[in-house]
Coordinates of C-alpha atoms and ligand atoms in Angstrom, one line a residue:
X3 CA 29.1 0.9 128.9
X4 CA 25.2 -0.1 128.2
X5 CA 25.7 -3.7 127.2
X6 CA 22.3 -4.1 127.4
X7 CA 21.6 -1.5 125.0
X8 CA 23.7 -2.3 122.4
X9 CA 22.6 -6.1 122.6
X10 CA 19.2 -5.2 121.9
X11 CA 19.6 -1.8 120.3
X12 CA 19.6 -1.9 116.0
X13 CA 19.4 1.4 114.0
X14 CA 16.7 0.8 111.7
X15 CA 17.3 -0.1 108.4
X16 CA 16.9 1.7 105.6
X17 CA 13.6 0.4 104.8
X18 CA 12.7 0.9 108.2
X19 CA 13.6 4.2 108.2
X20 CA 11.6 5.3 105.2
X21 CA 8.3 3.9 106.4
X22 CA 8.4 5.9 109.5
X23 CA 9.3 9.2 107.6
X24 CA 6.3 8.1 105.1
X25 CA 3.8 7.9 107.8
X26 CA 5.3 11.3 109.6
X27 CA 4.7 13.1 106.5
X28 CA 1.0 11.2 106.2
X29 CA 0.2 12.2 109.8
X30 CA 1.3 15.7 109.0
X31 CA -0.6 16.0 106.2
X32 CA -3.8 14.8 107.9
X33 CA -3.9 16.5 111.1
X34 CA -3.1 19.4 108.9
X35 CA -6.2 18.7 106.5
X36 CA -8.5 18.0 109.8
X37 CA -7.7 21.0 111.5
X38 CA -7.6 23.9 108.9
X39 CA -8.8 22.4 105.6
X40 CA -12.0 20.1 106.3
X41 CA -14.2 23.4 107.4
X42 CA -12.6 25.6 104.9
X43 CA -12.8 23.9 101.7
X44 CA -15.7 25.5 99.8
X45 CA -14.1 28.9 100.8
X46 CA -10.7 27.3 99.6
X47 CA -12.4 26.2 96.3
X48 CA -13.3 30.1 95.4
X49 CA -11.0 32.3 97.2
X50 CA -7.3 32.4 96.4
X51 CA -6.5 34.3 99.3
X52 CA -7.3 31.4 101.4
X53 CA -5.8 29.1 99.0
X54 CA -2.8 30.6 99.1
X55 CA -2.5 30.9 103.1
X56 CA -3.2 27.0 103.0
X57 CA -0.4 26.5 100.4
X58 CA 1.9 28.3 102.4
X59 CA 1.2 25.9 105.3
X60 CA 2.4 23.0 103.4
X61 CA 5.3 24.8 102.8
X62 CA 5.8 25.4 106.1
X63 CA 5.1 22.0 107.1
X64 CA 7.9 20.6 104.1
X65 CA 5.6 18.8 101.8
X66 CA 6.5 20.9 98.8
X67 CA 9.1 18.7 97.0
X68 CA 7.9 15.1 98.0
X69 CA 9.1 13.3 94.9
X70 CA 12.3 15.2 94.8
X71 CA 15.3 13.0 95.8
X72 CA 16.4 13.7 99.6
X73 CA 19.8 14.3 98.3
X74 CA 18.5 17.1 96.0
X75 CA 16.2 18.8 99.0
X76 CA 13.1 17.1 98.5
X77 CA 11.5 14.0 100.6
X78 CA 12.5 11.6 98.1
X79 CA 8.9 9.6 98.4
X80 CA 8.4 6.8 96.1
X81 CA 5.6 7.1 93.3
X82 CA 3.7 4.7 95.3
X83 CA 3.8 7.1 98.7
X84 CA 3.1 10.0 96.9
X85 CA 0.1 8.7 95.5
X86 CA -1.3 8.3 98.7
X87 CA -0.7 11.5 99.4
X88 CA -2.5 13.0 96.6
X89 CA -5.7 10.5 97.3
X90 CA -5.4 12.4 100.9
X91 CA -5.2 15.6 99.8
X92 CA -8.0 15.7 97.5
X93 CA -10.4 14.0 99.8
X94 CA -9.8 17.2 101.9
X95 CA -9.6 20.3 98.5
X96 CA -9.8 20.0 95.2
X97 CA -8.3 23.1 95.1
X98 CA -5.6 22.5 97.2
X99 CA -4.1 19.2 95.5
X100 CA -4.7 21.2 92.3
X101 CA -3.0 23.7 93.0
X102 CA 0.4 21.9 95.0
X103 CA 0.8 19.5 92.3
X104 CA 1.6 22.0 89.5
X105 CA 4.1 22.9 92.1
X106 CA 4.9 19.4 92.9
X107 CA 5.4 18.3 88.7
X108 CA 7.5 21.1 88.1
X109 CA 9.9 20.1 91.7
X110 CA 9.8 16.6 90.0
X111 CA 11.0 18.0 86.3
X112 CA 13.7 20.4 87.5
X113 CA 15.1 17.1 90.0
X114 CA 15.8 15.1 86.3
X115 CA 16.7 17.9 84.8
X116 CA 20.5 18.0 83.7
X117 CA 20.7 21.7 84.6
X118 CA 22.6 22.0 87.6
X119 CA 22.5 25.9 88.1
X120 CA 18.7 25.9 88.0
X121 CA 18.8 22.7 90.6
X122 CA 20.7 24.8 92.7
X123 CA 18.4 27.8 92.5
X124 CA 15.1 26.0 93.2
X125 CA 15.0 22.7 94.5
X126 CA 16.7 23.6 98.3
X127 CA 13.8 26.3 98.6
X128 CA 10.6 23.9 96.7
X129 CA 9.8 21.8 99.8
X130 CA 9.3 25.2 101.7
X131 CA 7.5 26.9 99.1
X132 CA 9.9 29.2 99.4
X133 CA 10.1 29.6 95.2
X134 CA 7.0 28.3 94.0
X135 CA 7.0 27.1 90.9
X136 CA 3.9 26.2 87.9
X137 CA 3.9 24.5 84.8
X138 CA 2.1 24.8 81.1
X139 CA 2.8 22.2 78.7
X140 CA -0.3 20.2 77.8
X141 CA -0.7 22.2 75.0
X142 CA 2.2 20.1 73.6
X143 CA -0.5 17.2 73.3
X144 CA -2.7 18.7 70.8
X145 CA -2.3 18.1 67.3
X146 CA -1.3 20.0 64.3
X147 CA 0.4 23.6 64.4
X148 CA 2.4 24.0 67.7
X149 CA 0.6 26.4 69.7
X150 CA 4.4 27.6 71.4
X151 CA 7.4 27.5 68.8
X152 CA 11.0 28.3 69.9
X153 CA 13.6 29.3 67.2
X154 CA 17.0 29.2 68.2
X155 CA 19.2 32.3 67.8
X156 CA 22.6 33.3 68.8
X157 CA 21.8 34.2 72.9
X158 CA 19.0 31.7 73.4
X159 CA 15.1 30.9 72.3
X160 CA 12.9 33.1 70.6
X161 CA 9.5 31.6 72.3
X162 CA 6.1 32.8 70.6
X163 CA 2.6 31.4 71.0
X164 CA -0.2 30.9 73.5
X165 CA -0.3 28.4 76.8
X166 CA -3.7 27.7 77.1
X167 CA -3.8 26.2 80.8
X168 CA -1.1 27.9 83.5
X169 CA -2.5 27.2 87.1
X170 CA -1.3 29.3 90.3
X171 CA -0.9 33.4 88.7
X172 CA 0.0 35.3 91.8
X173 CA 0.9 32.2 93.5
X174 CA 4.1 31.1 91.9
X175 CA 6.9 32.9 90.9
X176 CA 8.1 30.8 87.9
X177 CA 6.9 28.6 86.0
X178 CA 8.0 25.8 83.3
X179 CA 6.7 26.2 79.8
X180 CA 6.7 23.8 76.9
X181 CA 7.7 24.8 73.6
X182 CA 8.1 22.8 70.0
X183 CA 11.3 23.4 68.3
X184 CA 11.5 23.3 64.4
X185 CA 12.7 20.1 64.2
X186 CA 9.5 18.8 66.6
X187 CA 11.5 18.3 70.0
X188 CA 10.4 19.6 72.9
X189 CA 11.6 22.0 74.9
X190 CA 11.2 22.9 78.7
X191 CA 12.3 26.1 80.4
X192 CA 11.8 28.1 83.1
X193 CA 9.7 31.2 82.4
X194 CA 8.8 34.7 84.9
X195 CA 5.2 33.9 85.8
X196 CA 4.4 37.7 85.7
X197 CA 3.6 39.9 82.9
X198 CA 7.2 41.2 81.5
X199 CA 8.2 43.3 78.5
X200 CA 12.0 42.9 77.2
X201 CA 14.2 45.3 76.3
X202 CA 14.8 43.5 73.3
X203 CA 11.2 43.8 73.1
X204 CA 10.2 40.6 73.6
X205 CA 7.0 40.2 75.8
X206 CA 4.6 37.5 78.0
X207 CA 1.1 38.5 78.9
X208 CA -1.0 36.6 81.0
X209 CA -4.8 36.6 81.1
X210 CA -7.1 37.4 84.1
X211 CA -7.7 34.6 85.9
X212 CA -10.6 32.0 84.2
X213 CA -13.7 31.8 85.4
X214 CA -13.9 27.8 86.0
X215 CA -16.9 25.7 87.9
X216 CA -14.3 24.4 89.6
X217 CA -11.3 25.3 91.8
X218 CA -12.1 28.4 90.4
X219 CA -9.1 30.3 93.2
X220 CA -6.5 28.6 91.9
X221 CA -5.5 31.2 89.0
X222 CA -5.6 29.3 86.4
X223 CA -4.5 31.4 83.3
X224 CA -3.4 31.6 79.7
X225 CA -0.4 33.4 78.6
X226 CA 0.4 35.1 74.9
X227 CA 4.4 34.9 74.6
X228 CA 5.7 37.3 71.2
X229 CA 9.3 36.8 70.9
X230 CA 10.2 36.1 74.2
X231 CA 14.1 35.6 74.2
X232 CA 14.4 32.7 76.8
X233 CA 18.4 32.9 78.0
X234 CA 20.1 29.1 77.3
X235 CA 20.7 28.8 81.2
X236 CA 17.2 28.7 81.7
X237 CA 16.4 25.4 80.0
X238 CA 15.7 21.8 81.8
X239 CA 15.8 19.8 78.8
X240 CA 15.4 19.6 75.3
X241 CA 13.3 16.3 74.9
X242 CA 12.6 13.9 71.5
X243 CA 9.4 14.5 69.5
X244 CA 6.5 13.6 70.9
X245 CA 7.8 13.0 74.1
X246 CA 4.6 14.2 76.0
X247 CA 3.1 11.5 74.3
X248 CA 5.0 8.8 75.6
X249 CA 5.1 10.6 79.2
X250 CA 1.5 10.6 79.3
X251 CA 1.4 6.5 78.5
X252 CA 3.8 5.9 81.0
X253 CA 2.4 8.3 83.4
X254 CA -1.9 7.2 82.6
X255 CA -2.8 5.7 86.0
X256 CA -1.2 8.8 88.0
X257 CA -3.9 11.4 87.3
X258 CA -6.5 8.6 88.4
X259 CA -5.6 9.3 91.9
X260 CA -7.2 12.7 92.4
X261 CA -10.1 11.2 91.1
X262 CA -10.0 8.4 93.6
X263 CA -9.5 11.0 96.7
X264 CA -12.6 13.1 94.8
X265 CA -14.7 9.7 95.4
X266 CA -13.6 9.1 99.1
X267 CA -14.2 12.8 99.4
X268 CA -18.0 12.2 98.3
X269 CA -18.7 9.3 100.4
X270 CA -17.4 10.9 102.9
X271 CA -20.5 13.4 102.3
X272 CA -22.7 10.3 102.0
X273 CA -21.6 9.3 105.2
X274 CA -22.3 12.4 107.0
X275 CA -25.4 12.9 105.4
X276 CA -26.7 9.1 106.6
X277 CA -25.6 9.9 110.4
X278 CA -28.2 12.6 109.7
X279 CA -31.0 11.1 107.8
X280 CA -30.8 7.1 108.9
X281 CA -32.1 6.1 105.7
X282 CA -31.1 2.2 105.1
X283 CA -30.6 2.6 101.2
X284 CA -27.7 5.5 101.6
X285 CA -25.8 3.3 103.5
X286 CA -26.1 0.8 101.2
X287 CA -25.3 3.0 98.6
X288 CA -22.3 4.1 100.6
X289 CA -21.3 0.5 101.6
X290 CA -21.3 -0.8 97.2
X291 CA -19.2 2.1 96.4
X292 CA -17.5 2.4 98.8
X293 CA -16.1 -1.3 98.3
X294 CA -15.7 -0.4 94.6
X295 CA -13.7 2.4 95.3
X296 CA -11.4 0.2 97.3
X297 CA -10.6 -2.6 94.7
X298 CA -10.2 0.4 91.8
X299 CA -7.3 1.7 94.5
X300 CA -5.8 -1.7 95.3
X301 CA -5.7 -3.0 92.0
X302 CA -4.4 0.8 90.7
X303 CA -1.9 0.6 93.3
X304 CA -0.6 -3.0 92.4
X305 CA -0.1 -2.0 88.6
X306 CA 1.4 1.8 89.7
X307 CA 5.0 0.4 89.6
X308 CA 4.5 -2.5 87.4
X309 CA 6.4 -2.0 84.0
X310 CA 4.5 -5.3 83.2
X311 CA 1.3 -4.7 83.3
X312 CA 0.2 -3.4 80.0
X313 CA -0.9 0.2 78.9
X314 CA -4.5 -1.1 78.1
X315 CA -5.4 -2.1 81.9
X316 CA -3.6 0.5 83.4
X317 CA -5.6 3.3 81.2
X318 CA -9.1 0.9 82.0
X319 CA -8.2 1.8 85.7
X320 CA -8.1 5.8 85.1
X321 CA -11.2 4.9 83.1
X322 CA -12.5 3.3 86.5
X323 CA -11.1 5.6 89.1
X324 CA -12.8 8.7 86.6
X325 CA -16.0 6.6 86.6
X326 CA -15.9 6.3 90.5
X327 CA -15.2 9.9 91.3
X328 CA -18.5 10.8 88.5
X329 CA -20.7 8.3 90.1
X330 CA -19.9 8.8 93.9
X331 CA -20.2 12.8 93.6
X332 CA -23.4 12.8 91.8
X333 CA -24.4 9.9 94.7
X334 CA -23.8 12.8 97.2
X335 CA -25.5 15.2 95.7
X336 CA -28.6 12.7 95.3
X337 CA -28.7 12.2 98.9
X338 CA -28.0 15.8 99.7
X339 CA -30.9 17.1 98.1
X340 CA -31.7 20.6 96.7
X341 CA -29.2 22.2 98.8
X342 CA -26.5 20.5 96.7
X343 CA -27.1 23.9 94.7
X344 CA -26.1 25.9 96.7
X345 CA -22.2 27.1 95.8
X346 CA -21.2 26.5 99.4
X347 CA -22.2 23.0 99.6
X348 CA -19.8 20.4 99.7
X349 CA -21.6 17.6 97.6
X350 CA -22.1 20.5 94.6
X351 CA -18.2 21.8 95.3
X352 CA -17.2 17.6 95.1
X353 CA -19.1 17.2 92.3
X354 CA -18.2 20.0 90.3
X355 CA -14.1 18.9 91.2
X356 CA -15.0 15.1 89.4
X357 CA -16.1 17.1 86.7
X358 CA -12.3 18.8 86.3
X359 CA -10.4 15.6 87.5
X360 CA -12.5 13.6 84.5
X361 CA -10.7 15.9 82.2
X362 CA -7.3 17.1 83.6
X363 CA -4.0 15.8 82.1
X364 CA -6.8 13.9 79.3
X365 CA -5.3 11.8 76.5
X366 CA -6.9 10.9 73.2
X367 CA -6.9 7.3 75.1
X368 CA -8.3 8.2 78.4
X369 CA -11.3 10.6 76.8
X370 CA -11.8 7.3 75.0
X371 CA -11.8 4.9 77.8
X372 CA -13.8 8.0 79.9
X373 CA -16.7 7.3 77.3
X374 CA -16.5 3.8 77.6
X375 CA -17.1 3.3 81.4
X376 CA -19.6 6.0 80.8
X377 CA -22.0 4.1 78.1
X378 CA -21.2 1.1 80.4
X379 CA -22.3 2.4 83.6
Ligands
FAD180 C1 -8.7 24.2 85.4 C2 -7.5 23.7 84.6 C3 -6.3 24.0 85.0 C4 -5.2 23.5 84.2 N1 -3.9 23.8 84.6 C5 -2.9 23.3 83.9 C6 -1.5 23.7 84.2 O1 -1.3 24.4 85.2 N2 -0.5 23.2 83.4 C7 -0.8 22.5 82.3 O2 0.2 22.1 81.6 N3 -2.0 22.1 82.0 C8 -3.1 22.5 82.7 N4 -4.4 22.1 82.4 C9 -4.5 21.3 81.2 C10 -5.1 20.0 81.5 O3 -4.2 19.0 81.9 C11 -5.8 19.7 80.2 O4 -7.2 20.0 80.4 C12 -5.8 18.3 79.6 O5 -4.6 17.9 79.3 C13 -6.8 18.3 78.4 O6 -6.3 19.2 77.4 P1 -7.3 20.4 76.9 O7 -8.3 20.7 77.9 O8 -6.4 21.5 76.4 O9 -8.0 19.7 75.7 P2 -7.5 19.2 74.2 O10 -6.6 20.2 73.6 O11 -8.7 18.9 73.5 O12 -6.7 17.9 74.5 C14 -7.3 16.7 74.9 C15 -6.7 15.6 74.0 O13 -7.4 15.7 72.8 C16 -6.4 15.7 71.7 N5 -6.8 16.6 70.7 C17 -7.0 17.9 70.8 N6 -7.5 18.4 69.6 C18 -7.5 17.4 68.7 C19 -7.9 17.3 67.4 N7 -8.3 18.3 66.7 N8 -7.8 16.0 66.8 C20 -7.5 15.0 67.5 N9 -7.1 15.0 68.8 C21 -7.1 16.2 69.4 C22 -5.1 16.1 72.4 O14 -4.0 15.5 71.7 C23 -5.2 15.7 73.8 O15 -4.7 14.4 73.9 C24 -5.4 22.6 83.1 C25 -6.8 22.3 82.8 C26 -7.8 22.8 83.5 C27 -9.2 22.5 83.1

């Protein structure tokens, strides 16, 4: 019939395929962040109503579930893809790639999970936003007495404690806590994020939101849990002791790539602030980090995937990528002058987000390493 056609004509392959959806999703995501986001985001970074509206326009563009497998309702993009979507995103909002990727982590822990009902109750409606969903489980890092203990009893977990860090109150629905069970495993399970009192009398409280420099309209709160009888359905997984630990080895060079899209995000202010001023030295300035900020990403994404490479090079590059982020924010407040103080400018909103990607999802290793590029630099 079109013998021409289907001489020429190959579906693409699989490979093929992928790329294309990678770079739709990319596009997306960047017109998005051009049109709505780049004028907004010192708003963005204080008020959660706006926050929220711009959440719910990722959800209604389908970027909510990127790393969860197609097959489970998500995009099914490849650590390696979705790290260049968090780079893009945080050039744009702190605040905004904050926020999505508590939503983003917990999509990713329910898709491994080996709970099938929960699967089926969340993960077709994540990449909408849809059911929103946060997490609070770094607490699981610190040393010493658990600070959330679960007993098990004859209808579930008794859960009691405190969550020190839960980001997105009045923005997600749920969210997944970690808890330490007697015998030190850890267990994960999906909590109300509201404040509820059982009839068993079991209770959760949150906490206004806190005051942070930072992102301060994301919500990020603490919750008080007193024998909060957590229903066996509602667990993901019951992991070894010390699990976090090893998640957090295998995991060090991710949370470097906020910190890289914080340093783009401040030359980008170095940038604009040259076009104004013409002074030779800013661009110089601009031109050495930025080429610095370039090799940190090319050699962070050539380990990213590497079971090879060691720990101790991969956790140098979070080191670096921290070190960049600190060093090309407090660049663009240098060149942006006293204004830098005022809360809306960009350069003091930049600067104060390297100050909470420095710390966020920090190990023992990495506050270590932090220190070091700091007394180097
Ligand atoms: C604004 C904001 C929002 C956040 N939102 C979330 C969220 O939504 N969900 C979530 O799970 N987390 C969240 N976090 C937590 C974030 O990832 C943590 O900041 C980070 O993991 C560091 O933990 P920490 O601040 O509690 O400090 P610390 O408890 O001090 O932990 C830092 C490191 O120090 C070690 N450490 C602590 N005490 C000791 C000690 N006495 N001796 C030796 N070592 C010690 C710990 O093992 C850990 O490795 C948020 C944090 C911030 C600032």
């Amino acid at each position: 019939m079109f013998p021409l056609l289907l001489g020429v004509f190959r579906p693409p392959s699989a490979a093929v395929a992928n790329i294309i959806i990678i770079m739709k999703i990319l596009n997306l995501t960047q017109n998005y962040l051009e049109q709505n986001i780049i004028s907004q985001a010192e708003a963005i970074d204080r008020d959660p109503v706006q926050l929220k509206q711009a959440l719910q326009d990722l959800g209604k563009l389908k970027i909510l579930a990127l790393k969860v497998p197609r097959s489970l309702g998500g995009s099914g993009l490849s650590a390696q893809d979705y790290a260049h979507f968090q780079i893009l995103v945080a050039r744009y909002s702190g605040a905004l790639v904050f926020l999505q990727t508590q939503h983003q982590s917990a999509a990713s822990m329910l898709a491994s999970c080996k709970n099938k009902i929960l699967q089926d109750q969340y993960l077709p409606y994540m990449k909408t936003g849809k059911k929103l969903v946060g997490v609070g489980f770094s607490h699981l890092r610190r040393p010493g007495q658990p600070m959330v203990k679960a007993v098990e009893v004859d209808r579930g977990y008794l859960i009691s404690g405190e969550v020190p860090w839960i980001t997105g109150f009045d923005f997600f629905d749920s969210f997944i806590i970690g808890a330490t069970l007697p015998d030190g495993k850890e267990l994960y399970a999906m909590l109300p994020f509201e404040n509820q009192i059982q009839s068993s009398g079991g209770s959760i409280e949150f906490s206004a939101p806190l005051e942070l420099i930072a992102m301060t309209a994301t919500n990020t709160v603490t919750a008080k849990l007193n024998n909060w009888l957590l229903a066996k359905d509602l667990v993901l997984n019951i992991k070894p002791k010390d699990s976090i630990h090893q998640d957090s080895r295998k995991n060090v060079i991710q949370n470097g790539f906020f910190a890289l899209g914080c340093a783009y995000a401040a030359l980008d202010i170095l940038q604009q602030v040259y076009d104004k001023k013409q002074l030779a030295f800013i661009k110089q300035s601009w031109q050495s980090l930025n080429q610095e900020v370039i090799d940190c990403e090319r050699a962070m994404f050539d380990v990213l995937d590497s079971n090879e490479t060691v720990y101790e090079s991969k956790l140098k590059l979070r080191g670096q990528a921290i070190n960049l982020a600190q060093r090309c924010s407090q660049a663009a407040v240098i060149v942006s002058s006293g204004a830098a103080n005022y809360l809306n400018n960009s350069a003091g909103r930049v600067y104060r987000e390297a100050l909470l990607f420095s710390v966020s999802g920090q190990t023992i290793d990495v506050m270590e390493m932090t220190l070091n590029h700091l007394l180097a630099t």
